[in-house]
mmCIF file of C-alpha atoms and ligand atoms in Angstrom:
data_model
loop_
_atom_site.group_PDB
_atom_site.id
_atom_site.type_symbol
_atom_site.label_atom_id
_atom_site.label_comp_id
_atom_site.label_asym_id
_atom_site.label_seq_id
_atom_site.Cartn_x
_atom_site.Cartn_y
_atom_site.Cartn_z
ATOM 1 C CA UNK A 5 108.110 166.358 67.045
ATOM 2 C CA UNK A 6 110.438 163.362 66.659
ATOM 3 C CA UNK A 7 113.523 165.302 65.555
ATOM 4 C CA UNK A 8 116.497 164.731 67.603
ATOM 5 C CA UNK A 9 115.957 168.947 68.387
ATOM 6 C CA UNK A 10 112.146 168.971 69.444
ATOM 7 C CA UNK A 11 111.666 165.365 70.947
ATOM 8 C CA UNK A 12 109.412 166.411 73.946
ATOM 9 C CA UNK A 13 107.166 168.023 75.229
ATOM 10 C CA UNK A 14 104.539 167.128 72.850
ATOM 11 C CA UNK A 15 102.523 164.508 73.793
ATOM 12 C CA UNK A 16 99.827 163.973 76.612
ATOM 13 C CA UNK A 17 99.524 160.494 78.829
ATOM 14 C CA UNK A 18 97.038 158.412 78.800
ATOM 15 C CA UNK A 19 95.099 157.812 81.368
ATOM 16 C CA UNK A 20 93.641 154.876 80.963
ATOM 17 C CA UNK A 21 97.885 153.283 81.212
ATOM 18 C CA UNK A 22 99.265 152.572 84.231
ATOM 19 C CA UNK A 23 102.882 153.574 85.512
ATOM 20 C CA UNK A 24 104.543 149.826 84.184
ATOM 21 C CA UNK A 25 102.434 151.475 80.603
ATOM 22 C CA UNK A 26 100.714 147.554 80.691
ATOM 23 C CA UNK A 27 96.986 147.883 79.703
ATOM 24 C CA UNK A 28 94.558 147.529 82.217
ATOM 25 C CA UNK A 29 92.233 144.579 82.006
ATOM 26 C CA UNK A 30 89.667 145.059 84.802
ATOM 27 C CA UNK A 31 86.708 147.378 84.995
ATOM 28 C CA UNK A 32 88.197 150.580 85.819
ATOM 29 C CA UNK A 33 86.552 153.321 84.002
ATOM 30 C CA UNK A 34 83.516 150.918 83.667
ATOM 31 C CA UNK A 35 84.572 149.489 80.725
ATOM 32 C CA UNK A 36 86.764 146.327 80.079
ATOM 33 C CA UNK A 37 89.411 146.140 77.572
ATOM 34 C CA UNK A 38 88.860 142.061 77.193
ATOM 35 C CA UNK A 39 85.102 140.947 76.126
ATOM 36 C CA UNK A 40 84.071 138.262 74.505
ATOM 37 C CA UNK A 41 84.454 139.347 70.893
ATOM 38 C CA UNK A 42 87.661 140.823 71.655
ATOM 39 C CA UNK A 43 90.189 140.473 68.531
ATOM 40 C CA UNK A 44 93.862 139.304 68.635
ATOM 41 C CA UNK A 45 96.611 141.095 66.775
ATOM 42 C CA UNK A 46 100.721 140.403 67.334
ATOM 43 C CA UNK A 47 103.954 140.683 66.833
ATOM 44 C CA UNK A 48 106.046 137.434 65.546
ATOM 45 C CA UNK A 49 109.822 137.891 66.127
ATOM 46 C CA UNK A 50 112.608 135.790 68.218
ATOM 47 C CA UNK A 51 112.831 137.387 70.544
ATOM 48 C CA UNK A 52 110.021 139.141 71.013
ATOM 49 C CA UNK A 53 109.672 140.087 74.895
ATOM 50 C CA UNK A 54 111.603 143.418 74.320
ATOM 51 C CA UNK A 55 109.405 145.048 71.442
ATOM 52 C CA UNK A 56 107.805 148.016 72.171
ATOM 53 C CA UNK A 57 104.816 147.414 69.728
ATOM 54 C CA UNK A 58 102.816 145.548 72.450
ATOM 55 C CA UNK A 59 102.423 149.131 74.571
ATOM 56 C CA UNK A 60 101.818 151.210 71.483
ATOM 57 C CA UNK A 61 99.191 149.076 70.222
ATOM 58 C CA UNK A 62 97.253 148.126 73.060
ATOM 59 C CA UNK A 63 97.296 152.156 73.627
ATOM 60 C CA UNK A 64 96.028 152.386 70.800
ATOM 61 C CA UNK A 65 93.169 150.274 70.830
ATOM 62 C CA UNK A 66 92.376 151.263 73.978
ATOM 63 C CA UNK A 67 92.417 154.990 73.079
ATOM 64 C CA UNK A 68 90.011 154.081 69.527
ATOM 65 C CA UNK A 69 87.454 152.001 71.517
ATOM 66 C CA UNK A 70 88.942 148.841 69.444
ATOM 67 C CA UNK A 71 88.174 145.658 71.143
ATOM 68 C CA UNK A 72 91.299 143.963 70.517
ATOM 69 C CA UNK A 73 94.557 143.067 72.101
ATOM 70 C CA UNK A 74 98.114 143.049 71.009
ATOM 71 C CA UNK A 75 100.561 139.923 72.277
ATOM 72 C CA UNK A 76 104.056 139.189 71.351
ATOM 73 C CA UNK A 77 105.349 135.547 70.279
ATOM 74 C CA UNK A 78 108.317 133.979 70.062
ATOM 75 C CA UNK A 79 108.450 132.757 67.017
ATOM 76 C CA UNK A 80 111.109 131.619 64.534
ATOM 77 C CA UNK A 81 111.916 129.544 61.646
ATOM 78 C CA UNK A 82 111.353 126.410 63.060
ATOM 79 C CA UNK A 83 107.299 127.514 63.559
ATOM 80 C CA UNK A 84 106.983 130.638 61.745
ATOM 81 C CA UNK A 85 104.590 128.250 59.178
ATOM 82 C CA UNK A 86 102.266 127.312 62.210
ATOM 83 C CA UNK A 87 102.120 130.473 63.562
ATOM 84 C CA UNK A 88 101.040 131.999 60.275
ATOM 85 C CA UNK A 89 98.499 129.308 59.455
ATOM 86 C CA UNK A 90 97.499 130.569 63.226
ATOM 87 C CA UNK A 91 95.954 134.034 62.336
ATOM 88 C CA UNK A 92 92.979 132.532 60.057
ATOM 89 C CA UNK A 93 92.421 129.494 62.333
ATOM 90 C CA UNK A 94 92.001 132.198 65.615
ATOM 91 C CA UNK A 95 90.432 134.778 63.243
ATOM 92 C CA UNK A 96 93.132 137.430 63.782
ATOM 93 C CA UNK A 97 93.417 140.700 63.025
ATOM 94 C CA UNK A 98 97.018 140.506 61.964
ATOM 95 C CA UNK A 99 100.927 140.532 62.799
ATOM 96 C CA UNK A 100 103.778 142.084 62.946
ATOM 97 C CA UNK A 101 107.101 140.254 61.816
ATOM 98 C CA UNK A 102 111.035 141.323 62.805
ATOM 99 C CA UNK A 103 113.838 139.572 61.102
ATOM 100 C CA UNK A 104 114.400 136.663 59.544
ATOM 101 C CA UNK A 105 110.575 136.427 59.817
ATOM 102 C CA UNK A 106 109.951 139.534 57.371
ATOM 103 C CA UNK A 107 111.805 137.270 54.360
ATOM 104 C CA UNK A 108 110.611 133.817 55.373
ATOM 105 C CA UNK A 109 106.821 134.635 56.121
ATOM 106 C CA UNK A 110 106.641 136.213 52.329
ATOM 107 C CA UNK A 111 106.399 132.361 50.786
ATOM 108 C CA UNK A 112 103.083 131.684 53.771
ATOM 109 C CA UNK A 113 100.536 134.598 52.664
ATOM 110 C CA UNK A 114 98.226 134.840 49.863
ATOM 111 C CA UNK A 115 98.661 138.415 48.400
ATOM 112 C CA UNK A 116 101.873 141.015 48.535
ATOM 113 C CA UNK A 117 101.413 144.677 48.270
ATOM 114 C CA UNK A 118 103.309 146.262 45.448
ATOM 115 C CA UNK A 119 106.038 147.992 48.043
ATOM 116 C CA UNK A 120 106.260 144.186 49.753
ATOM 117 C CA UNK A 121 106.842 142.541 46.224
ATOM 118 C CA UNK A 122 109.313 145.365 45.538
ATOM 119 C CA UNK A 123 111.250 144.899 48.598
ATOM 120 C CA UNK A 124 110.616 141.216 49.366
ATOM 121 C CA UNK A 125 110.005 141.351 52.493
ATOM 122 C CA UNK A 126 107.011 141.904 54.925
ATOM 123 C CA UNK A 127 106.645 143.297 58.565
ATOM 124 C CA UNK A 128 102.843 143.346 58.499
ATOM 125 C CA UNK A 129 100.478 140.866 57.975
ATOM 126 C CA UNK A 130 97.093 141.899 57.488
ATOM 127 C CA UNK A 131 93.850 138.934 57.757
ATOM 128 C CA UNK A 132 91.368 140.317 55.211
ATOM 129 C CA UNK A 133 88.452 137.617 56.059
ATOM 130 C CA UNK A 134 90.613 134.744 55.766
ATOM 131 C CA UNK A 135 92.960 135.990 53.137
ATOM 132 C CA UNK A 136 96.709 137.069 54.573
ATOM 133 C CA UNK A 137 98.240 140.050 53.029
ATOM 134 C CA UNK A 138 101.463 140.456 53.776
ATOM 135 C CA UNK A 139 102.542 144.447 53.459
ATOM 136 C CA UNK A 140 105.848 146.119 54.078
ATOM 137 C CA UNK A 141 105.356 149.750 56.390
ATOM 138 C CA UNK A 142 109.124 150.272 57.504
ATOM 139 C CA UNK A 143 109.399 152.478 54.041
ATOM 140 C CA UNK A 144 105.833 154.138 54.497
ATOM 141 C CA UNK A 145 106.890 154.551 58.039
ATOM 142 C CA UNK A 146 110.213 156.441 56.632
ATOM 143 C CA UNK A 147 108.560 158.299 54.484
ATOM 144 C CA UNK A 148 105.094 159.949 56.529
ATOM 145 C CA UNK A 149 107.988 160.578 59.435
ATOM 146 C CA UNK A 150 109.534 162.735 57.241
ATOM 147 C CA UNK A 151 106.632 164.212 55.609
ATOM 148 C CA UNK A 152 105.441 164.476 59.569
ATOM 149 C CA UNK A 153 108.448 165.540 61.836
ATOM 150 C CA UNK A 154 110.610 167.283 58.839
ATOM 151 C CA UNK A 155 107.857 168.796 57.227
ATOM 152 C CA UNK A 156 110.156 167.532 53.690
ATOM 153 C CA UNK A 157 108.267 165.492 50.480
ATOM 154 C CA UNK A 158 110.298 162.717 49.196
ATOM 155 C CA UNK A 159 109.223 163.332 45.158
ATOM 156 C CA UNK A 160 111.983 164.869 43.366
ATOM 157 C CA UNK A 161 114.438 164.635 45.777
ATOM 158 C CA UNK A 162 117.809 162.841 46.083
ATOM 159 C CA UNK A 163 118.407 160.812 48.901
ATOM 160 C CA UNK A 164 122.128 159.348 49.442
ATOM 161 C CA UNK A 165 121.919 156.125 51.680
ATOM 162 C CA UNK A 166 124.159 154.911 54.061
ATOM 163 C CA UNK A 167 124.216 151.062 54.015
ATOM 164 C CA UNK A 168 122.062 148.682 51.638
ATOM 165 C CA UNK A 169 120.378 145.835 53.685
ATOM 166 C CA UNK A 170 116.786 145.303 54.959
ATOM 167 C CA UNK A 171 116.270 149.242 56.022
ATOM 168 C CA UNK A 172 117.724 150.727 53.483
ATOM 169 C CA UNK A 173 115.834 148.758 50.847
ATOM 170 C CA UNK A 174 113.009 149.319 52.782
ATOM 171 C CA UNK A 175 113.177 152.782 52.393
ATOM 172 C CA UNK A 176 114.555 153.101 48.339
ATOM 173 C CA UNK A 177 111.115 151.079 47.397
ATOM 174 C CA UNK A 178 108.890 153.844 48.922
ATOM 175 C CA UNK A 179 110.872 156.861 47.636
ATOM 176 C CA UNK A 180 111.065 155.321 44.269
ATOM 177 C CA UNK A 181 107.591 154.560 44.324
ATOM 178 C CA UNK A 182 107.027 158.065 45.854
ATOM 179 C CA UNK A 183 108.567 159.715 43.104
ATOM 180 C CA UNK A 184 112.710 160.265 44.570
ATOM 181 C CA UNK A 185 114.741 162.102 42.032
ATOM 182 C CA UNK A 186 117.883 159.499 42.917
ATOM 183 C CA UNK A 187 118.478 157.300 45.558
ATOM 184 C CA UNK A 188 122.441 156.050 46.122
ATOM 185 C CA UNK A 189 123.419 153.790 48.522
ATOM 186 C CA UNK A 190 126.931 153.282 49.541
ATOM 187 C CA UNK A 191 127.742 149.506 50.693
ATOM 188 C CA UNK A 192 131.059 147.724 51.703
ATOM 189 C CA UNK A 193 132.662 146.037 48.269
ATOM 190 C CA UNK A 194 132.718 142.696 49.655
ATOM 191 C CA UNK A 195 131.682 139.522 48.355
ATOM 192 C CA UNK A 196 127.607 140.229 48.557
ATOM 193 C CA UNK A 197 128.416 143.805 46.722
ATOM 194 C CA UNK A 198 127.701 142.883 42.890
ATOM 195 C CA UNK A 199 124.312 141.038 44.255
ATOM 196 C CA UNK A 200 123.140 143.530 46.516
ATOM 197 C CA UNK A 201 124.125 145.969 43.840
ATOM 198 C CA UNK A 202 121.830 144.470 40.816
ATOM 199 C CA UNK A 203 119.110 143.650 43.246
ATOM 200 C CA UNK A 204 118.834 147.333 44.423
ATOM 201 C CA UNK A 205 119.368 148.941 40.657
ATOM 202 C CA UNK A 206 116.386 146.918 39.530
ATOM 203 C CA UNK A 207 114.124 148.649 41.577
ATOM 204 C CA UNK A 208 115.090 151.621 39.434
ATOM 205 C CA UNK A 209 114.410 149.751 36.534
ATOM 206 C CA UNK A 210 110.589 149.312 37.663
ATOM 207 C CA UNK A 211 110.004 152.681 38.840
ATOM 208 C CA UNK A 212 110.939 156.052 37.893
ATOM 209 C CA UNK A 213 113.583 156.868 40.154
ATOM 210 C CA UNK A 214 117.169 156.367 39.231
ATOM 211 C CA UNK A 215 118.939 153.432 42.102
ATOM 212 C CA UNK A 216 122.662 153.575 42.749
ATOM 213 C CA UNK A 217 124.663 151.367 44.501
ATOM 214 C CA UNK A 218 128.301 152.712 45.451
ATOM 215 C CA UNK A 219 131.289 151.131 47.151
ATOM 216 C CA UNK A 220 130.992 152.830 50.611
ATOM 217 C CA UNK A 221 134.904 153.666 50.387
ATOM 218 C CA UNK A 222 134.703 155.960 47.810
ATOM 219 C CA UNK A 223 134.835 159.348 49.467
ATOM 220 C CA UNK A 224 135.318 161.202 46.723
ATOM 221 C CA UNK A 225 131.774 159.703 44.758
ATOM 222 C CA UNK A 226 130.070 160.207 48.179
ATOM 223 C CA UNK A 227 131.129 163.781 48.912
ATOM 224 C CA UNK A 228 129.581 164.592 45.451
ATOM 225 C CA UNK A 229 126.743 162.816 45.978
ATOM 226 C CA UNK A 230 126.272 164.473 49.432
ATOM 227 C CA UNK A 231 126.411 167.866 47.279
ATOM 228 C CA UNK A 232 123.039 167.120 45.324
ATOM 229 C CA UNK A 233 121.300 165.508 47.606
ATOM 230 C CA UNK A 234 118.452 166.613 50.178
ATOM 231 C CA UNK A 235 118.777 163.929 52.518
ATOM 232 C CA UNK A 236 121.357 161.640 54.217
ATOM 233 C CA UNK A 237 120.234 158.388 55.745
ATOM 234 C CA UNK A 238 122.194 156.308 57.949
ATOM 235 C CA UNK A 239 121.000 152.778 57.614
ATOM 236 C CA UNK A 240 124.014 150.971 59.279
ATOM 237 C CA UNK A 241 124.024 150.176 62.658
ATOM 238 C CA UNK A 242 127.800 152.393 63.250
ATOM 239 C CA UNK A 243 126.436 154.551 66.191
ATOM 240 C CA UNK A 244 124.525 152.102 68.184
ATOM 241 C CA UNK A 245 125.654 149.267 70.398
ATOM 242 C CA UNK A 246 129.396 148.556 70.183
ATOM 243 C CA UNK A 247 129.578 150.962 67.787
ATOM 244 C CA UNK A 248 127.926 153.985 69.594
ATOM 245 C CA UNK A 249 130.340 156.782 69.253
ATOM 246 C CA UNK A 250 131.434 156.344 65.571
ATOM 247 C CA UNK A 251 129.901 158.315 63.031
ATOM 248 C CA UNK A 252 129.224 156.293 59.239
ATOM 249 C CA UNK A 253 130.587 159.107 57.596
ATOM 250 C CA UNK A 254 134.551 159.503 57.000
ATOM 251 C CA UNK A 255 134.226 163.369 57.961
ATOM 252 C CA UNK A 256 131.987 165.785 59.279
ATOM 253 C CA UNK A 257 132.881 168.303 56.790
ATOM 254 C CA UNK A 258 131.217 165.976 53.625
ATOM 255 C CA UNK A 259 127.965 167.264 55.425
ATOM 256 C CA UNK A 260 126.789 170.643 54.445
ATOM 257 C CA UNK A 261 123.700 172.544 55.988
ATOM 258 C CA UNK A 262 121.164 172.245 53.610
ATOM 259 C CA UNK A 263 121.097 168.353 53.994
ATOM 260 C CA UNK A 264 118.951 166.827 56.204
ATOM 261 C CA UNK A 265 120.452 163.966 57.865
ATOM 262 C CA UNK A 266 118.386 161.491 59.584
ATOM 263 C CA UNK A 267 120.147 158.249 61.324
ATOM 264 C CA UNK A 268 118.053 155.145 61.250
ATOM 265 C CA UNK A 269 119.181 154.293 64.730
ATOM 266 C CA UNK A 270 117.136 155.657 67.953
ATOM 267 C CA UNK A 271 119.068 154.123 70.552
ATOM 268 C CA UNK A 272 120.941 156.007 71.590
ATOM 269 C CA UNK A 273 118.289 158.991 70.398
ATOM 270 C CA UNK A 274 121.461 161.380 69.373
ATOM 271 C CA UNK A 275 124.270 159.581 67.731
ATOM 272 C CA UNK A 276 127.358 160.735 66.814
ATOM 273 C CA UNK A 277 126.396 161.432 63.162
ATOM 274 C CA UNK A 278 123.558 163.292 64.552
ATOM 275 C CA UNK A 279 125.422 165.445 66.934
ATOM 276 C CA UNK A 280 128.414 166.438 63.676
ATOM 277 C CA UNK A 281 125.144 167.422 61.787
ATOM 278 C CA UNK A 282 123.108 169.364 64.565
ATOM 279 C CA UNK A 283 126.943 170.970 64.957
ATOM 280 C CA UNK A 284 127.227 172.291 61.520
ATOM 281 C CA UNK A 285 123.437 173.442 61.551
ATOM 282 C CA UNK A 286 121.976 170.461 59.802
ATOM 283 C CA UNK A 287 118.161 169.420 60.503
ATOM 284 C CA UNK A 288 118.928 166.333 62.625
ATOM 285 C CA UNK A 289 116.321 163.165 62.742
ATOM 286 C CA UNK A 290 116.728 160.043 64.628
ATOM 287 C CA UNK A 291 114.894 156.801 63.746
ATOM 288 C CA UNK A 292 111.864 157.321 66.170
ATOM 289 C CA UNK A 293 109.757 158.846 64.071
ATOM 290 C CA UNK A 294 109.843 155.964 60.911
ATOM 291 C CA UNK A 295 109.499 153.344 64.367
ATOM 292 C CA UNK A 296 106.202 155.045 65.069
ATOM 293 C CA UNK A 297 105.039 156.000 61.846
ATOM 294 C CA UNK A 298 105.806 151.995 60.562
ATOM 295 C CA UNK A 299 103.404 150.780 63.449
ATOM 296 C CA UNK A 300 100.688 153.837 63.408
ATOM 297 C CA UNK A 301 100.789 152.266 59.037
ATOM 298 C CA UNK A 302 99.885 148.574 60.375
ATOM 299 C CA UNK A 303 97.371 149.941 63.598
ATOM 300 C CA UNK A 304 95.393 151.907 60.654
ATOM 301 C CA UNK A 305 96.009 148.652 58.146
ATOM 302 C CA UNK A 306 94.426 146.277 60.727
ATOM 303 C CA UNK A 307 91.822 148.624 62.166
ATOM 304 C CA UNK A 308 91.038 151.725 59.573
ATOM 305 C CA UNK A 309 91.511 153.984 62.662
ATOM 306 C CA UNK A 310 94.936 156.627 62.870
ATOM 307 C CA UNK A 311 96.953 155.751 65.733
ATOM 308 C CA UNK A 312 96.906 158.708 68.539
ATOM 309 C CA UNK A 313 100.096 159.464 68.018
ATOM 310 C CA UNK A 314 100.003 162.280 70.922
ATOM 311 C CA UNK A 315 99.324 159.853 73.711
ATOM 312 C CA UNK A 316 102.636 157.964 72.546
ATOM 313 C CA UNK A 317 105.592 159.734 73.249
ATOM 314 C CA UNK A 318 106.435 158.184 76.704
ATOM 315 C CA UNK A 319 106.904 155.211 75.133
ATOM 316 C CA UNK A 320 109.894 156.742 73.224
ATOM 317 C CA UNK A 321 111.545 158.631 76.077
HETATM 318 P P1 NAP D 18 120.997 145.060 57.957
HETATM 319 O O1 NAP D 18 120.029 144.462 57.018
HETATM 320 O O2 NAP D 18 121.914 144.169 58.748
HETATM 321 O O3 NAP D 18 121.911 146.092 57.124
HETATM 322 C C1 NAP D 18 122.972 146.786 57.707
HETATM 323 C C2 NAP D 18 123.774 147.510 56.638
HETATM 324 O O4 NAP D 18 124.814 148.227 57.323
HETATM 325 C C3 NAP D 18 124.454 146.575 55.647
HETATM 326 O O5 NAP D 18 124.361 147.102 54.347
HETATM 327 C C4 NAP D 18 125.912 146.589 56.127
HETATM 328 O O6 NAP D 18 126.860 146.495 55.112
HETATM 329 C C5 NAP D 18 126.040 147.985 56.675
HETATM 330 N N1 NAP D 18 127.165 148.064 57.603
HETATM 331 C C6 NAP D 18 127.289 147.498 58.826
HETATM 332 N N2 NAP D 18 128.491 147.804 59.365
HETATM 333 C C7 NAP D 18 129.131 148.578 58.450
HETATM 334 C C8 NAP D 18 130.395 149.207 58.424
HETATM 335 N N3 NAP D 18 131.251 149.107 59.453
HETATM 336 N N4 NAP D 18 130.730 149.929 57.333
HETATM 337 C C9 NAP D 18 129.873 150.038 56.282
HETATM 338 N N5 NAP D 18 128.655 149.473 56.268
HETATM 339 C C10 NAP D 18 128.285 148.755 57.332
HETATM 340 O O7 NAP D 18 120.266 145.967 59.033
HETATM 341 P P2 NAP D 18 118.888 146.788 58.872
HETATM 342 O O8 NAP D 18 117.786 145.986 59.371
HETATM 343 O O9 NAP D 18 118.836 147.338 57.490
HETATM 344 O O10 NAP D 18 119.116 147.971 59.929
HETATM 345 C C11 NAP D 18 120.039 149.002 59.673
HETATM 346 C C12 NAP D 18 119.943 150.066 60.769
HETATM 347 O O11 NAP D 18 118.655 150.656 60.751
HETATM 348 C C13 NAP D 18 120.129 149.524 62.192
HETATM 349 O O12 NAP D 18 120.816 150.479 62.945
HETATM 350 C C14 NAP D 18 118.718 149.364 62.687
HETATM 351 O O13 NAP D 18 118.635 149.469 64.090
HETATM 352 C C15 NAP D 18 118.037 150.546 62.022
HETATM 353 N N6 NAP D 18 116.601 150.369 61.802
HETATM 354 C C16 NAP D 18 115.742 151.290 62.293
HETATM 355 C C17 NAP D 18 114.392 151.197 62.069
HETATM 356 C C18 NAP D 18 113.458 152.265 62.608
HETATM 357 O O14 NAP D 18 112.234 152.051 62.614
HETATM 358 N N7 NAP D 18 113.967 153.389 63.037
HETATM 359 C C19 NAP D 18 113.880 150.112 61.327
HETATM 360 C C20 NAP D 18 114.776 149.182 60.822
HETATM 361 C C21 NAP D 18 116.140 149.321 61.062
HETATM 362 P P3 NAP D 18 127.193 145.162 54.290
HETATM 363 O O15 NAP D 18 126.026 144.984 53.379
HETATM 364 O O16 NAP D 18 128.432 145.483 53.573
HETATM 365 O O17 NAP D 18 127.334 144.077 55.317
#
């Protein structure tokens, strides 16, 4: 439903959201959304006012009966601490975190999840009466979009990886931990490479999966790697922003049909790496679907209640 071919078409609205898709807080419908045992949940980032979590979340609640509310914060390093220390003093349900938070916030909880202490780094923080948990969905998120939208099982499959930082590690923790064949990611050979490189090939070493790390200008490795592989993932930003245009591959022709090739990005929803693969009959995913899947992980982490995923999509148009 989130493939860069199908997006649409799919989902139902709400009713209960109006046309700005804020929540409504009076009685309409003769129930109110705020009551007096009404739970808070967030999203900690700098800056925060553009994140789309607040509308799927507060849907969410809203379509579960859940009597909570979802706010963002700014928050940075300078009171990421008190902010923290914030969800057991208000009784929270639990946060969300964007970068630098995800890294910093690990050394302010009480208990990792195994994918969290793989990756070291957290984007969910979960208050388990009193006790912060601090888990890591953007991999789970990968992974159930895939199983979800592509209909494809990450065990025994290679995945070649475009880019190694926050995403992309993100993502090589769950597959190996889900059982990947091989995961390979190709990264510029600058001064961070032979770091970056040992820090990646040690998750190998604690799971069954076999990690790579490549220098990202070796075309000839990469085209062979593209060969045996199942799936391509762009996890650098080249397609988006200033870069929206470029493709992170060299050439078109290293892709081959029987790859599926999802870019990380979702703004724009079809980048140029997704148009060469849709053109050469490739199954084509943007990044929507790992978005959604990341926060309907936390919603069901905080709440024990799937996300209505149908009532979402205008959210992502
Ligand atoms: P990040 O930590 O900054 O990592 C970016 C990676 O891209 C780095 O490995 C960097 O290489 C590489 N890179 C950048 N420019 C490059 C170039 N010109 N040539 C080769 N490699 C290049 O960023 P991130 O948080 O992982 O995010 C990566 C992408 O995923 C972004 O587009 C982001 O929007 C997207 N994303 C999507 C979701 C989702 O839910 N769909 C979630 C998270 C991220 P070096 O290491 O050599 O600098």
């Amino acid at each position: 439903m989130f493939s860069t071919k199908t997006l649409g078409g799919f989902f139902i609205f709400h009713d209960k959201i109006n046309k700005q898709n804020s929540i409504t807080l009076d009685n309409q419908g003769g129930q109110s959304v705020i009551s007096g045992k009404t739970k808070l949940a967030g999203f900690f980032a700098n800056p925060a006012e553009h994140s789309l979590s607040p509308r799927m979340h507060n849907r969410g609640f809203q379509a579960c009966g859940v009597d909570a509310v979802y706010l963002a914060f700014e928050v940075d390093q300078t009171n990421l601490a008190r902010a923290i220390e914030s969800i057991r003093t208000l009784d929270m349900l639990g946060v969300n975190l964007s970068m630098p938070n995800k890294t910093t916030a690990i050394a302010y909880v009480d208990e990792l999840s195994q994918e969290a202490q793989l990756i070291g780094a957290i984007n969910t923080i979960v208050n388990q009466n009193g006790k912060l948990i601090g888990y890591n969905t953007d991999g789970i998120g990968f992974v159930k979009a895939m199983a979800e939208t592509a209909k494809i099982k990450i065990k025994d499959k290679k995945i070649t990886i475009l880019g190694a930082g926050g995403a992309a590690k993100a993502i090589t923790v769950q597959a190996a931990l889900e059982g990947a064949r091989e995961v390979v990611l190709y990264k510029r050979k600058n001064e961070r490479f032979l770091t970056v490189k040992r820090d990646f090939e040690k998750i190998g070493e604690q799971t069954d999966s076999i990690v790579r790390v490549v220098d990202y200008a070796d075309e000839e490795q990469l085209v062979r790697d593209l060969q045996t592989s199942e799936l391509l993932v762009n996890a650098t930003d080249i397609g988006m922003g200033t870069k929206e245009g470029q493709s992170p591959l060299a050439k078109a022709t290293f892709l081959h049909e029987n790859l599926f090739v999802i870019d990380l990005i979702y703004s724009p929803r079809k980048t140029q790496l997704l148009k060469e693969a849709e053109k050469i009959g490739a199954p084509a995913f943007n990044g929507l679907g790992m978005l959604l899947y990341q926060g309907a992980t936390a919603f069901h982490l905080w709440t024990n209640h799937e996300m209505p995923l149908d009532i979402m999509k205008d959210l992502f148009e």
